Structure formats: structure tokens, C-alpha cells
Coordinates of C-alpha atoms and ligand atoms in Angstrom, one line a residue:
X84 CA 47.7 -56.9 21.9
X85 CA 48.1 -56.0 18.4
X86 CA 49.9 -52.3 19.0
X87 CA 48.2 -50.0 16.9
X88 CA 45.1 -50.7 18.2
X89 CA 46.6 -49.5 22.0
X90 CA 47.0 -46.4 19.4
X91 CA 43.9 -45.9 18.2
X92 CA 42.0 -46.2 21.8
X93 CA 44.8 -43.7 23.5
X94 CA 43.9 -41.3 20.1
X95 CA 39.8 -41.6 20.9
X96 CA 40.7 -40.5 24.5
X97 CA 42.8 -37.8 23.5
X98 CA 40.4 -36.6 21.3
X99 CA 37.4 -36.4 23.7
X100 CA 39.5 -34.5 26.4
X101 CA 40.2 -31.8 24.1
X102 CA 36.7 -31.5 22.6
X103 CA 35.2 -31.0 26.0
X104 CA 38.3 -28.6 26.6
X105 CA 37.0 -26.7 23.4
X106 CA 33.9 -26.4 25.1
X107 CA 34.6 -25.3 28.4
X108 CA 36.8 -22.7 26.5
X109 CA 33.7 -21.6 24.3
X110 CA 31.9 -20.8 27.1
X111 CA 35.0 -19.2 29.2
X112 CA 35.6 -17.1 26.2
X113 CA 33.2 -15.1 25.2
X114 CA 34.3 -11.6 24.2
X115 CA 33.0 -8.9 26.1
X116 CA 33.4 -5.0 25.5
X117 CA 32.2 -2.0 27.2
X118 CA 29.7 0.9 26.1
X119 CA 31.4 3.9 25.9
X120 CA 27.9 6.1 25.1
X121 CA 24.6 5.6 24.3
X122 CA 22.5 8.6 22.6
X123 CA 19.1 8.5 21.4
X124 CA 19.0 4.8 19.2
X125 CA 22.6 4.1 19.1
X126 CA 25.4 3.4 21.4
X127 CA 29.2 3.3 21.1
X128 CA 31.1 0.0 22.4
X129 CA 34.6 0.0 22.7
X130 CA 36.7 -3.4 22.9
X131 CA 35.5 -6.8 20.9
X132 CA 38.2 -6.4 18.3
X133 CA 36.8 -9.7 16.4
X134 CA 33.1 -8.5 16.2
X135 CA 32.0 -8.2 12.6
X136 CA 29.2 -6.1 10.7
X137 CA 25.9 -7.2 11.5
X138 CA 26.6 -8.9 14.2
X139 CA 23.9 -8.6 17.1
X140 CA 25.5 -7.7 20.3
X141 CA 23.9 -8.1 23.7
X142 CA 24.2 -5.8 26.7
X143 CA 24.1 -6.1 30.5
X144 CA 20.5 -5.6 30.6
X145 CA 19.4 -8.2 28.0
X146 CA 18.5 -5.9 25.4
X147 CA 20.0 -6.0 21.7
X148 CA 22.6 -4.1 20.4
X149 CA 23.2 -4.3 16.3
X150 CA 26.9 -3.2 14.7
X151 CA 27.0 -0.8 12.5
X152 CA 30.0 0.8 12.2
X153 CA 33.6 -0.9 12.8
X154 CA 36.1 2.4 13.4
X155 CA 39.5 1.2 14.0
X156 CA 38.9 2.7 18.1
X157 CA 34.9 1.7 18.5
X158 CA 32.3 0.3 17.2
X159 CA 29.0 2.0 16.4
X160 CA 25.6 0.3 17.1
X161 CA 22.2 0.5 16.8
X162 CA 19.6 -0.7 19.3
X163 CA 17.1 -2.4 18.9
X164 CA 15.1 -2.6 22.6
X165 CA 12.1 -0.5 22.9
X166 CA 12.4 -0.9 26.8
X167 CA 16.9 -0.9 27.6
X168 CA 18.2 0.2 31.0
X169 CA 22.0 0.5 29.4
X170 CA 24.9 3.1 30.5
X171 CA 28.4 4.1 29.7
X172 CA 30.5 1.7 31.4
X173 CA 28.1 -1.2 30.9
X174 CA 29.2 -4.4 29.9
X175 CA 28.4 -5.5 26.0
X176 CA 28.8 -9.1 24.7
X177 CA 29.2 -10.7 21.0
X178 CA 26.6 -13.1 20.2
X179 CA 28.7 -14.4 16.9
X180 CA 24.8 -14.4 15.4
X181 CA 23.3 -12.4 13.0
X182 CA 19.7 -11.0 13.4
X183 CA 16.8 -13.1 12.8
X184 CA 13.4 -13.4 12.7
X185 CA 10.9 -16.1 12.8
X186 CA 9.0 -16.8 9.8
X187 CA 5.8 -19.5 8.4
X188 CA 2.3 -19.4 8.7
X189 CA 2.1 -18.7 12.3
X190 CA 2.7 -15.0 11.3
X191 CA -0.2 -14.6 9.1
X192 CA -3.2 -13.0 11.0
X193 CA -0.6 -11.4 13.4
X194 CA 0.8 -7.8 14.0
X195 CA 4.5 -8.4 14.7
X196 CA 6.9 -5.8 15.5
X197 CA 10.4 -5.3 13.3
X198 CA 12.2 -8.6 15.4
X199 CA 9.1 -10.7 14.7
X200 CA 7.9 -10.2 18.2
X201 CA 4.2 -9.8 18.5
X202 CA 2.5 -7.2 19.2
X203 CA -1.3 -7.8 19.2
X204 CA -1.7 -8.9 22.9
X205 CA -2.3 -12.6 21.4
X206 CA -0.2 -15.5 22.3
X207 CA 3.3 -16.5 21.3
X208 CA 3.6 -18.2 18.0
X209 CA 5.6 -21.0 17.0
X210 CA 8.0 -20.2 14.0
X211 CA 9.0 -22.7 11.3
X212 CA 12.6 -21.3 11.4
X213 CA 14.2 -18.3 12.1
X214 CA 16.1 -16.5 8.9
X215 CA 18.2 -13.7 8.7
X216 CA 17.0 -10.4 8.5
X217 CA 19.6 -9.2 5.7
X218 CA 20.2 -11.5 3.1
X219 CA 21.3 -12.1 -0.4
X220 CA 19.2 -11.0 -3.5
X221 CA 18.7 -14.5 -5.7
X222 CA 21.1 -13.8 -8.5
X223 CA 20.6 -13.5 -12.2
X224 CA 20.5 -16.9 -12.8
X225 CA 17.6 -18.1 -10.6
X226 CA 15.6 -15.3 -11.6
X227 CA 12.5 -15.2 -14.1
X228 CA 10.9 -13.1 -16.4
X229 CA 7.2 -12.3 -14.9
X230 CA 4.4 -14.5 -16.7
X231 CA 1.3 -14.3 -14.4
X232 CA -0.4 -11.1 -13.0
X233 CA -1.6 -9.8 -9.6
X234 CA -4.3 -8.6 -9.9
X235 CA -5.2 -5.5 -7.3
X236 CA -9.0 -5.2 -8.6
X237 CA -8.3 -1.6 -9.1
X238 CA -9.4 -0.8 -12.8
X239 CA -7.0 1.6 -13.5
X240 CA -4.0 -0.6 -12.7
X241 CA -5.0 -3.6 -13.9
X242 CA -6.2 -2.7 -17.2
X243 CA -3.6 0.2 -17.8
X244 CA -0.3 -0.6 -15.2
X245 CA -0.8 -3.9 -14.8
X246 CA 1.9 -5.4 -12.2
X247 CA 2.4 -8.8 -12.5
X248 CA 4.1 -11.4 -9.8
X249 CA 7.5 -10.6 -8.5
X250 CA 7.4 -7.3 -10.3
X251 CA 8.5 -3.8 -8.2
X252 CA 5.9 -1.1 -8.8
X253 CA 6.3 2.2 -7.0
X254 CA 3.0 4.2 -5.1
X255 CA 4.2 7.9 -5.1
X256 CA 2.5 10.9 -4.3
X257 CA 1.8 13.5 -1.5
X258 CA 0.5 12.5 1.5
X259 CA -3.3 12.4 1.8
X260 CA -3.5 11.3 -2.0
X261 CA -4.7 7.3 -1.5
X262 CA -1.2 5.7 -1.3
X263 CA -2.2 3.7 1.1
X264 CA -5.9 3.0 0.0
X265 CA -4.5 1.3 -3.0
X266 CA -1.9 -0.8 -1.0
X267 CA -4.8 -1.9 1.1
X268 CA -7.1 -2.5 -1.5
X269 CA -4.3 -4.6 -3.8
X270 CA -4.0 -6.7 -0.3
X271 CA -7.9 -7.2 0.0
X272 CA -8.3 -8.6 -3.5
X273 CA -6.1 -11.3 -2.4
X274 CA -8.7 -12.4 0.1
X275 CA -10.1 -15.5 -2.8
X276 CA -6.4 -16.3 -4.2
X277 CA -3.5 -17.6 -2.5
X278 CA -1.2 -15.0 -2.5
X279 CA 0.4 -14.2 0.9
X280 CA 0.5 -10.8 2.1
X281 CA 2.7 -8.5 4.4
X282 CA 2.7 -4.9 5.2
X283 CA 4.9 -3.5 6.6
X284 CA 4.2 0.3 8.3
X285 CA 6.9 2.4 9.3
X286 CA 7.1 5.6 11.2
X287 CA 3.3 5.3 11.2
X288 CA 1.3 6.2 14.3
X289 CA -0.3 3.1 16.2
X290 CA -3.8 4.2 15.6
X291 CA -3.1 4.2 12.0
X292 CA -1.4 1.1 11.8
X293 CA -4.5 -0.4 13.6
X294 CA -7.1 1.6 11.0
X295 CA -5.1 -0.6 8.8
X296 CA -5.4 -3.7 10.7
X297 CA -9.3 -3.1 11.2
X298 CA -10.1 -2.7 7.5
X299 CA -8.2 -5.6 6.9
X300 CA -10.0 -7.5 8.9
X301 CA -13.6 -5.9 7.7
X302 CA -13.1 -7.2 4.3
X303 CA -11.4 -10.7 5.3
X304 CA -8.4 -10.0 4.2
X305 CA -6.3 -9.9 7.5
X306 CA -6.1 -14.0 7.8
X307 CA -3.5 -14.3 4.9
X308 CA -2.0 -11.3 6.1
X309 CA 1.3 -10.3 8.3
X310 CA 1.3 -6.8 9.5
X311 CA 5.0 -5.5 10.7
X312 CA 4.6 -2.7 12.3
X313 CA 7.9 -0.3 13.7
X314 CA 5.8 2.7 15.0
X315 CA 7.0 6.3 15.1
X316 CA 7.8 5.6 19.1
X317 CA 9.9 2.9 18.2
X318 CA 13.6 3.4 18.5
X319 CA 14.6 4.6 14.8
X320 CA 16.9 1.1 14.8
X321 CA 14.0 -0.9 14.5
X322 CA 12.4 1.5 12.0
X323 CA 15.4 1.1 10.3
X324 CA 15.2 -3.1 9.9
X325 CA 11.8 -3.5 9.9
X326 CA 11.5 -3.4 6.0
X327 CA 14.8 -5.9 5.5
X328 CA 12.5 -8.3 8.2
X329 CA 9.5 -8.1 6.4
X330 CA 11.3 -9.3 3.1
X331 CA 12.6 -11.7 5.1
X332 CA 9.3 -13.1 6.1
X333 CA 7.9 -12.9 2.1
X334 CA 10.9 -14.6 1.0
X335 CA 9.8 -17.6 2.7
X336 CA 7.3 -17.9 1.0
X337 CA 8.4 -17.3 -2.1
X338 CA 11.2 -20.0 -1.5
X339 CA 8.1 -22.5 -1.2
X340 CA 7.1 -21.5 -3.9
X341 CA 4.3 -19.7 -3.6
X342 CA 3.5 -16.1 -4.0
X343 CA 3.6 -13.3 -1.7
X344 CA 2.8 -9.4 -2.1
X345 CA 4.8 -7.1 0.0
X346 CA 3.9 -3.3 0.7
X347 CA 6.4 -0.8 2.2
X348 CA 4.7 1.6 3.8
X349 CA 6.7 4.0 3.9
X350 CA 10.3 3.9 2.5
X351 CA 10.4 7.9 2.7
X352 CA 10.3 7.7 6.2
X353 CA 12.4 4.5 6.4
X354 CA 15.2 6.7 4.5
X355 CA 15.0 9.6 7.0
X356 CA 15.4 6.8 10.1
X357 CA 18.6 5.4 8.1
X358 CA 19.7 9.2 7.7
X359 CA 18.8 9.4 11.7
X360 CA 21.2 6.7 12.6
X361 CA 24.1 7.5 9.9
X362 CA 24.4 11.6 11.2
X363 CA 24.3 9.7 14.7
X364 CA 27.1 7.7 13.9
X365 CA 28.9 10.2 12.2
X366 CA 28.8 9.1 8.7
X367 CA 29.7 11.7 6.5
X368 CA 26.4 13.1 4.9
X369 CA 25.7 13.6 1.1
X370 CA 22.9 15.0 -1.1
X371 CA 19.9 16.0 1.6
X372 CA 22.6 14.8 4.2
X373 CA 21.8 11.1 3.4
X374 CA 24.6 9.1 3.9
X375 CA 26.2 7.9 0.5
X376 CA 25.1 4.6 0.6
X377 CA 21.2 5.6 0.9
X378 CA 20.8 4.2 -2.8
X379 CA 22.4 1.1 -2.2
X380 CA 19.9 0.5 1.1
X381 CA 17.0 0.8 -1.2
X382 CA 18.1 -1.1 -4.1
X383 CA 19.3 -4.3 -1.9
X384 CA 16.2 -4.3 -0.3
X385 CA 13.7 -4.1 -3.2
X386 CA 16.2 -6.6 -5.3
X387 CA 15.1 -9.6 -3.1
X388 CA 11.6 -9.3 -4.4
X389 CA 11.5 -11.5 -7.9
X390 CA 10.3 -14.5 -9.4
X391 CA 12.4 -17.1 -9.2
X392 CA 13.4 -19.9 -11.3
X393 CA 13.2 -23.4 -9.4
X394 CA 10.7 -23.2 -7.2
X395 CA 8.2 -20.8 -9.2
X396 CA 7.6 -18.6 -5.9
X397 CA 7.7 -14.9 -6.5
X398 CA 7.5 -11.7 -4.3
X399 CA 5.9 -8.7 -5.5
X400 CA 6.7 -5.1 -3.9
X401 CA 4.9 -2.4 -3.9
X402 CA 7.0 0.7 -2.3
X403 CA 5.1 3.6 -1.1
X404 CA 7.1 7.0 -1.1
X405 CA 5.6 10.4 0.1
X406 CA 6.4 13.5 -2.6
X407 CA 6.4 16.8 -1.0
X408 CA 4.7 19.5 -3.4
X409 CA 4.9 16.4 -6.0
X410 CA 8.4 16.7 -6.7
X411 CA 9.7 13.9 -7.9
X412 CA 12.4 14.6 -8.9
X413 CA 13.7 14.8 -5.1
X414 CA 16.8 12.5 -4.1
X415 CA 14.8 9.7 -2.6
X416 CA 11.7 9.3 -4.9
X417 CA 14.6 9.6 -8.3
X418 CA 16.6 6.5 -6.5
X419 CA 13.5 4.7 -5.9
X420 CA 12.1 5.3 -9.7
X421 CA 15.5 4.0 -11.1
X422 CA 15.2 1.3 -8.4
X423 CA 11.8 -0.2 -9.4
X424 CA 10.3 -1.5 -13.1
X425 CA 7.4 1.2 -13.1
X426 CA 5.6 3.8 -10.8
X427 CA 2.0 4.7 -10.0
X428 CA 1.7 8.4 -9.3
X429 CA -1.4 9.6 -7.2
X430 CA -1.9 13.8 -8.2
X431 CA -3.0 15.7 -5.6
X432 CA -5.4 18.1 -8.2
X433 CA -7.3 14.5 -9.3
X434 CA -8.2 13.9 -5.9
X435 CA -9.0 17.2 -5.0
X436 CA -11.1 16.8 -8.3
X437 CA -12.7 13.5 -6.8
X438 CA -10.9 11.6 -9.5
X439 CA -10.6 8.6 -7.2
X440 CA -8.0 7.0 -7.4
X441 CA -6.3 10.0 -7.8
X442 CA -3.9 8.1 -10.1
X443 CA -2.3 10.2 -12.9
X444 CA -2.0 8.0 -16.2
X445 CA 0.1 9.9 -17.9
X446 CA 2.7 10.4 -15.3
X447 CA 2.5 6.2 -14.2
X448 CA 4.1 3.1 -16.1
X449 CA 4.7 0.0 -15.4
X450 CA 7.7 -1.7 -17.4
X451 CA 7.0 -5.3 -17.3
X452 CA 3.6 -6.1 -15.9
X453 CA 1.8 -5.9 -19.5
X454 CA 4.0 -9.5 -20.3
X455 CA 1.8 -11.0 -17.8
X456 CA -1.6 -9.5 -18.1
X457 CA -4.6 -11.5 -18.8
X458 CA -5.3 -11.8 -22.7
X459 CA -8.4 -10.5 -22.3
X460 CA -7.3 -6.6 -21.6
X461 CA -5.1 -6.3 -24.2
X462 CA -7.6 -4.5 -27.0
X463 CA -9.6 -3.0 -24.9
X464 CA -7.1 -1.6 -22.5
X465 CA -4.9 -0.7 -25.4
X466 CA -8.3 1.6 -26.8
X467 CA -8.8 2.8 -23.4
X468 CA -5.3 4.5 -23.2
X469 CA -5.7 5.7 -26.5
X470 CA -9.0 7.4 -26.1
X471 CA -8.3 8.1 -22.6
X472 CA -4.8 10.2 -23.8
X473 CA -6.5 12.0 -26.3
X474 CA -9.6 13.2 -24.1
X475 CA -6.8 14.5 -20.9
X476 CA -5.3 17.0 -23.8
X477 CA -8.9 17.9 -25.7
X478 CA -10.7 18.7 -22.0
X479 CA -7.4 20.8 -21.0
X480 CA -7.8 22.6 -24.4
X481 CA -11.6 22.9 -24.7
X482 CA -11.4 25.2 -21.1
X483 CA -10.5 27.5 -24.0
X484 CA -12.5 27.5 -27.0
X485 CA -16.6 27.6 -27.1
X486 CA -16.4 26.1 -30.6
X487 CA -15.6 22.4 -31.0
X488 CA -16.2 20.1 -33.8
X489 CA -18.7 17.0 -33.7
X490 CA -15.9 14.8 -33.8
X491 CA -14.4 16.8 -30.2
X492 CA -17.8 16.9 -28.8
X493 CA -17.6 12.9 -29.1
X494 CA -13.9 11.8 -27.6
X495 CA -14.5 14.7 -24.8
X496 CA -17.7 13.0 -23.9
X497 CA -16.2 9.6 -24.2
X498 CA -13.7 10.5 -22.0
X499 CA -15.6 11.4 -19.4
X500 CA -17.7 8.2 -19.3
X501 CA -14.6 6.4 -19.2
X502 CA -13.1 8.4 -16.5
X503 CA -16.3 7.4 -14.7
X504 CA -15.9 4.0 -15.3
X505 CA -12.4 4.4 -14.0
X506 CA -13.4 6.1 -11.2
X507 CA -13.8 3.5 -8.0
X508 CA -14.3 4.0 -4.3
X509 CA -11.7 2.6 -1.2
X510 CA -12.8 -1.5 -0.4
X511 CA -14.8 -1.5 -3.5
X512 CA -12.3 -4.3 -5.5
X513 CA -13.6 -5.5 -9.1
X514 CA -13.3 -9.0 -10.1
X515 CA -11.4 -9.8 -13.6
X516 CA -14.6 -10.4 -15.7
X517 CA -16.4 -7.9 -14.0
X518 CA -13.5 -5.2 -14.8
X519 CA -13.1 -6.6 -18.6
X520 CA -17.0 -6.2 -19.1
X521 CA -16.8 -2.4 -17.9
X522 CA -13.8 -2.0 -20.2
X523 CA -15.5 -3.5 -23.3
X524 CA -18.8 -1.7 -22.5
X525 CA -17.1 1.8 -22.3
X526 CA -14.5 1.5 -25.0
X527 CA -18.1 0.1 -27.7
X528 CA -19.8 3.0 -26.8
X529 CA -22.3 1.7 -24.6
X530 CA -22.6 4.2 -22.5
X531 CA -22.2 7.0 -24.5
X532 CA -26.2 7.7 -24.9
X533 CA -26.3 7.9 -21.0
X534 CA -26.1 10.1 -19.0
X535 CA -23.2 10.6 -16.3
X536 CA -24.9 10.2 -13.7
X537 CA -26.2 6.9 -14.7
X538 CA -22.8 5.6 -15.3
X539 CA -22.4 4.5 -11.8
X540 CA -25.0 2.7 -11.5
X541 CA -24.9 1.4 -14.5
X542 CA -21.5 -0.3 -14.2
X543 CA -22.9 -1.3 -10.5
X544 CA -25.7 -3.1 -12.6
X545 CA -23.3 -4.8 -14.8
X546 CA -21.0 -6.0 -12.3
X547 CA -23.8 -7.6 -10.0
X548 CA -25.1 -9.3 -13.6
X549 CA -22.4 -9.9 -15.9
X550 CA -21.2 -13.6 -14.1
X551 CA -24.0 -15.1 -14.8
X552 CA -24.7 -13.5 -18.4
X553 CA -21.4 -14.9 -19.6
X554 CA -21.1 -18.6 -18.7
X555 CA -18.1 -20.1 -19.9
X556 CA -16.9 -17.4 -21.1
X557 CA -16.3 -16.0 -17.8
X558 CA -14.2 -18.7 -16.8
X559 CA -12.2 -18.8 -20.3
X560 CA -11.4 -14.8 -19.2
X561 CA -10.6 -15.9 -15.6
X562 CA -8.1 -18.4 -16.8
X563 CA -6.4 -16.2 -19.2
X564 CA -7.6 -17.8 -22.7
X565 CA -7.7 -15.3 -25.2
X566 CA -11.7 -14.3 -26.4
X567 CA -12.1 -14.7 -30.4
X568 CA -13.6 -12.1 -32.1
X569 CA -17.5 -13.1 -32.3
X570 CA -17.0 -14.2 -28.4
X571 CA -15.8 -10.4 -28.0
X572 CA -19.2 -9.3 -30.3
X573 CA -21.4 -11.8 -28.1
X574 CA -19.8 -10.0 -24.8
X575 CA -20.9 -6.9 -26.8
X576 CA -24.6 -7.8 -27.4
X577 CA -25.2 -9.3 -24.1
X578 CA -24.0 -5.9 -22.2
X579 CA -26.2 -3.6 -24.4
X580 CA -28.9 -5.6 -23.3
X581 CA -28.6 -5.5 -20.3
X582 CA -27.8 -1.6 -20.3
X583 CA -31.0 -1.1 -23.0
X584 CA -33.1 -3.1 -20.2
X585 CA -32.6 -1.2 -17.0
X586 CA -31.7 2.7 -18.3
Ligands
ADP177 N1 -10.6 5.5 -4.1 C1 -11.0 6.2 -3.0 N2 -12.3 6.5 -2.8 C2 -12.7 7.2 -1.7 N3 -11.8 7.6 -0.8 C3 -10.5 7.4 -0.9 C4 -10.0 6.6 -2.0 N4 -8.7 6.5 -1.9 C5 -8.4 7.1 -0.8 N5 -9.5 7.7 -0.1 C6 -9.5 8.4 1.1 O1 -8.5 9.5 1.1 C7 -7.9 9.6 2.3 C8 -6.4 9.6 2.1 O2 -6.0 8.3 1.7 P1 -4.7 7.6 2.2 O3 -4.6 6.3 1.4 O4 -4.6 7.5 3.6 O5 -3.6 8.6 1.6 P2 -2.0 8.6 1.7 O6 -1.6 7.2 2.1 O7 -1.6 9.0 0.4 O8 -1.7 9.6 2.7 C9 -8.4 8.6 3.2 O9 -9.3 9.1 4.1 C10 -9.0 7.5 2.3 O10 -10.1 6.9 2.9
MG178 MG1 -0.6 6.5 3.8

């Protein structure tokens, strides 16, 4: 017997002895700590000197535990169980896992709560894979430029603050000011296109999350759609993840390449759960006693929505933040404004005008989105802004002066047609060629010989007719080919038809 070989077989048996040791010792040791106190949310553990940050921690009882803070004596956690039965004294366990949550198309159509769990009474899904809950913004380098728009059938955005895919655009205003309404509405005018989208609701009451489940659902909108839900009665840990879990669910997506729309609705109260947990753990608090890192908890989060390189998927986010007697110049809504490439800002006085939406023009931007709108809005859009400028400072100065020029008379009462035109009602979405026909009507002048109450239904007219009026052009519009000027005249001729025919 050749001896090296007697070698090599005593090795192989030496070797598979201590891999089942290994084993057995995995199993035998699994560190284990004990809960020292638990308040509302959080608990202290003491023991588990190897557990790191993020790392889920499971108690006695079953329920989940997620480290926080690591303090050279204890370790800080928040929970995560809406139903726990834990105590001082109670045994805690490392899982060596960070939190996950399921992801793929089984979601869409479902109302899942901040750990992917659902919540809608309907059966268990099966995920595609589970992924982390916090991870890594793409970097630099796998990162492009935005080329092709979403389009949120909401006139006023898309022709003035057009957002395009992967781009962060901020909703702020008061509360009762349409926030929401345009969130939903951006979501329903996905309905024909196949852009995947997720809201994500926290600190909101049930019945309103299921308002927003129900209109969803009206308009066909809720099948492409994952709502995440982490109610006010939810302990404030899972109010606190629920937004890093929905990004985590759009990311998938976009890492397939395709293209998701994500709304946070609402990071303002997302920040005052964070602040919740941090004075609960006794992290020293800063400006409005938010913690210090309160900026950096924004900007990781909204960072992971992009366009990306190699697979061409992107993930647009639309933040929601609630002003408080519109300050915005508040700590949280400043961060979030440095944080994000544009903001949409919903004024109180418009709505209570019935300017709807309530969106101020002058006070909104958006910072990148005009790269990727559709040719088609450019001159029109760029007159509208212009004429539409010019008529917010003549109206506020005509309040004081009986006497105004011919030349006045004419931009004040073009600016009211187009505020008209611009004015749209909640689940009332407008196609691209509809909304480029009411911008090229308005901005020629073909309304200006009605009056303002026909306006309405004059665009209504339009829209229902224009489609078929156009032809190919229509679809050269829809698929982003520029119009030539004599197309732009025919567009022209065809829409004062049809407005000479009916008014
Ligand atoms: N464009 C609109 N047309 C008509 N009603 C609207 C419009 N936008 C919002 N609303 C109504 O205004 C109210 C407040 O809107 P909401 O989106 O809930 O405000 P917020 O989220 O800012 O608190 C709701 O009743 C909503 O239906
Ligand atoms: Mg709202």
C-alpha cells in the first residue's frame, strides 16, 4: 500500500469529524443575552458582546428585536413585533442575520406591513428572495444621467416640473393641501405603462391608508402596485424601517431593470418616529431634538433611488413632507430640499382659492427632469411659464390700480385661461397628447375669445377629440419625436376647429 495514500484517507476522516464537530458547536453556541428593560418600542439587552449593528435579535417569545445602539455596558434595540410578550430578565438571542424582506411580483396588488408581512387578510405570498432592508446606494459609477420621463398626467408637473425616471422630487406643503392626491394620481397614470409602483404610508391612520388602497383600486391602478403600510398603532420601530423596506422592494425592480416609482408618504412623520427611538435610547438630541445623524437617515435613504447604468432600471422617489404654517425653512423640510433634485410646493391660499392643484409655480423646481421631457413640451411649456410668471405679478398688482393698459388687460386675461387649463381635478389624469394639445391651444390664444366658464369644457372637448384628430402625429408626440414647425401650425388649425365648432 503505497503510504501516502493511507495519508490522504486518515486526512478525509479527520476532516469530516471535525466538520460535524463545527456543527454541533454552531448549534451549542449560540450567544444568548438578557433584557435588562423594555419601554415603549425599544428594549435594553445586556450580554452578546459579539452582536453587531443591525443585527436582528430574537427574544424568548419569538418576536424581533433590531440593534441599535452598541454602549460599551448594553446594547440598545428596537422592536419590531406589533404583538411581544417580553420582560426584564428575559432571554435574547443573536440571529447573525440582518433584516430582510421578501420582494418580486407576488407583492404587487398586496398591502404588506414594514417586514413584508401581509396585511390584507389574503394569503401568504411566495417571494422571489428575500433582501436586506438597509443597503448600499449604487455608487457614482453605475449611476446615469435621467433620459426618459414619468409622466404623472398632472399638467402642471409635467409640462412645468417635469420629473423624469430615477429622479427625487419633493411634495411639500401643509397638511390638507393635495400631497397626497398628487402622489396617488402620479401612481394611477401608471395604470397603461409598466412602471411598478410602491407606497409606502407612515404614521397614517388604517382608514386612510385603505382610502388609499380603495382609490387605487377604482381607477385600476392597485394591480402594479405594493402598498407598505406602518400605521400610527404600529410600534414606532417599524415606522421607523418601513421606508428603508419599501426601497428595498423598488430596488428590485430597478435591478431588473425596469422602472419603479416610489412615494414616501410621510417622511415628516418617519423623522419624528426616528427622533422617538433616538431620545428613547438616549442619543444626545440636536436642532428640534433630532438626533445628529437625522440628515444622514434621509439622505441614505433617498440616495438608493437612481437610474442605473447596466441594467437601465431606475427608481423614482417622490418624498412627501408636511410644512407647519408653510415654513420651509424648518429643520426637516431644509434637509430634505438639499436632499432631493427639485420640490413641488402645494400653498395653502391656492387651495383655499380652488386653484387645484394647489401647486405654487413659483416656489417649485425641478433640477433635472426637463433633460428627459418629451420634445413636444419644450415651446409651449417654455411660453406657458413665461406668460404664466408675468400674469401671478400683473393680477397681484392690478388688486391695486382701476387703470390698466390694453396690453395688461390681455396677459391678465391670458393668465387666467391658462390657470384654468392648469387647473385639474383628483383621478382626472391627462394623457401626453391630450396635455400638449391643451398647452398649444392656450399658449395660441385659442381660448382667449371664450369665456371662463367655457374653458372647462372646452378642454373636456378637446381631450375626448384630439386622438383621433391628430393621427400620426399623436403617436410621433407619444414617442417623443420632435413636431416641425407646419406640424405644430396643423395641430394649431385642427384645435381652432374644433373649438370654432362646438362654442
Ligand atoms: N386636484 C384636486 N381636485 C379636487 N380635490 C382635491 C384635489 N387635490 C386634493 N383634493 C382634495 O383635498 C383634500 C386634501 O388632499 P390630500 O391629498 O389628502 O392632502 P394632504 O395629503 O396634503 O393632507 C382631499 O379631500 C382631496 O380629495
Ligand atoms: Mg396626505
Amino acid at each position: 500500500m503505497n503510504p501516502d495514500s493511507t495519508l490522504s484517507v486518515i486526512d478525509q476522516v479527520f476532516e469530516s469529524i471535525t466538520k460535524s464537530q463545527e456543527s454541533r458547536l454552531d448549534l451549542i453556541i449560540r450567544e444568548k443575552g438578557n433584557i435588562r428593560s423594555v419601554g415603549e418600542g425599544i428594549a435594553t439587552v445586556g450580554g452578546l458582546p459579539n452582536v453587531v449593528t443591525d443585527e436582528l435579535l430574537k427574544f424568548e417569545d419569538g418576536s424581533l428585536g433590531l440593534v441599535y445602539n452598541l454602549d460599551e455596558h448594553e446594547i440598545g434595540v428596537i422592536l419590531l413585533d406589533e404583538e411581544q410578550h417580553i420582560d426584564a430578565g428575559d432571554e435574547a438571542f443573536r440571529t447573525e442575520r440582518v433584516l430582510g424582506v421578501p420582494v418580486g411580483e407576488a407583492l404587487l396588488g398586496r398591502v404588506v406591513d414594514a417586514l413584508g408581512r401581509p396585511i390584507d387578510g389574503k394569503a401568504a405570498f411566495r417571494a422571489a428572495t428575500y433582501l436586506a432592508v438597509e443597503r448600499e446606494s449604487p455608487p457614482i459609477m453605475n449611476r446615469q444621467s435621467v433620459d426618459t420621463p414619468l409622466q404623472t398626467g398632472i399638467l402642471t408637473i409635467d409640462a412645468l416640473l417635469p420629473i423624469g425616471r430615477g429622479q427625487r422630487e419633493l411634495i411639500l406643503g401643509d397638511r390638507q393641501t393635495g400631497k397626497t392626491a398628487i402622489a396617488i394620481d402620479s401612481i394611477i397614470n401608471q395604470r397603461d405603462t409598466d412602471v411598478i409602483s410602491i407606497y409606502c404610508a407612515i404614521g397614517k391612520q388604517r382608514a386612510e391608508v385603505n382610502r388609499v388602497v380603495s382609490d387605487l383600486q377604482k381607477n385600476d391602478a392597485f394591480e402594479n402596485t405594493i402598498v407598505l403600510s406602518a400605521s400610527s398603532s404600529v410600534p414606532v420601530g417599524l415606522q421607523y424601517i418601513a421606508p428603508y423596506a419599501a426601497t428595498t422592494m423598488g430596488e428590485y425592480f430597478m435591478e431588473q431593470g425596469r422602472d419603479a416609482l416610489i412615494i414616501y408618504d410621510d417622511l415628516t412623520w418617519h423623522a419624528r418616529a426616528y427622533r422617538e427611538l433616538a431620545l428613547l435610547l438616549r442619543r444626545p438630541p440636536g436642532r428640534e431634538a433630532f438626533p445628529g445623524d437625522i440628515f444622514h437617515i434621509h439622505a441614505r435613504l433617498l440616495e438608493r433611488s437612481t437610474h442605473l447604468k447596466e441594467s437601465g432600471g431606475s427608481m423614482t422617489a417622490l418624498p412627501i413632507i408636511e410644512t407647519q404654517g408653510q415654513d420651509i425653512a424648518a429643520f426637516i423640510p431644509t434637509n430634505l430640499i438639499s436632499i432631493t433634485d427639485g420640490q413641488i410646493f402645494l400653498s395653502p391660499d391656492l387651495f383655499q382659492k380652488d386653484v387645484l392643484p394647489a401647486i405654487d409655480i413659483g416656489k417649485s423646481v425641478s433640477r433635472v427632469g426637463g433633460a428627459a421631457q418629451l420634445p413636444a413640451y419644450r415651446i409651449a411649456s417654455e411660453e406657458l411659464r413665461l406668460a404664466y410668471s408675468q400674469f401671478e405679478e400683473l393680477e397681484a398688482f392690478s388688486r391695486f390700480s382701476s387703470r390698466l393698459d390694453e396690453d395688461t388687460l390681455h396677459r391678465i386675461e391670458r393668465g387666467r385661461r391658462i390657470r384654468e387649463v392648469l387647473s385639474q381635478d383628483q383621478f382626472d389624469t391627462i394623457d401626453v397628447v391630450q396635455q400638449i394639445a391643451l398647452l398649444i391651444a392656450v399658449t395660441n390664444g385659442l381660448f382667449d375669445e371664450l369665456d371662463l366658464s367655457q374653458i372647462k369644457p372646452a378642454c373636456r372637448m378637446m381631450r375626448n377629440n384630439i386622438e383621433s384628430e391628430l393621427g400620426n402625429m399623436s403617436t410621433k408626440i407619444k414617442e417623443g419625436e420632435k413636431l416641425e414647425k407646419n406640424e405644430e401650425e396643423r395641430v394649431v388649425n385642427i384645435l381652432r376647429k374644433l373649438v370654432d365648432k362646438k362654442f
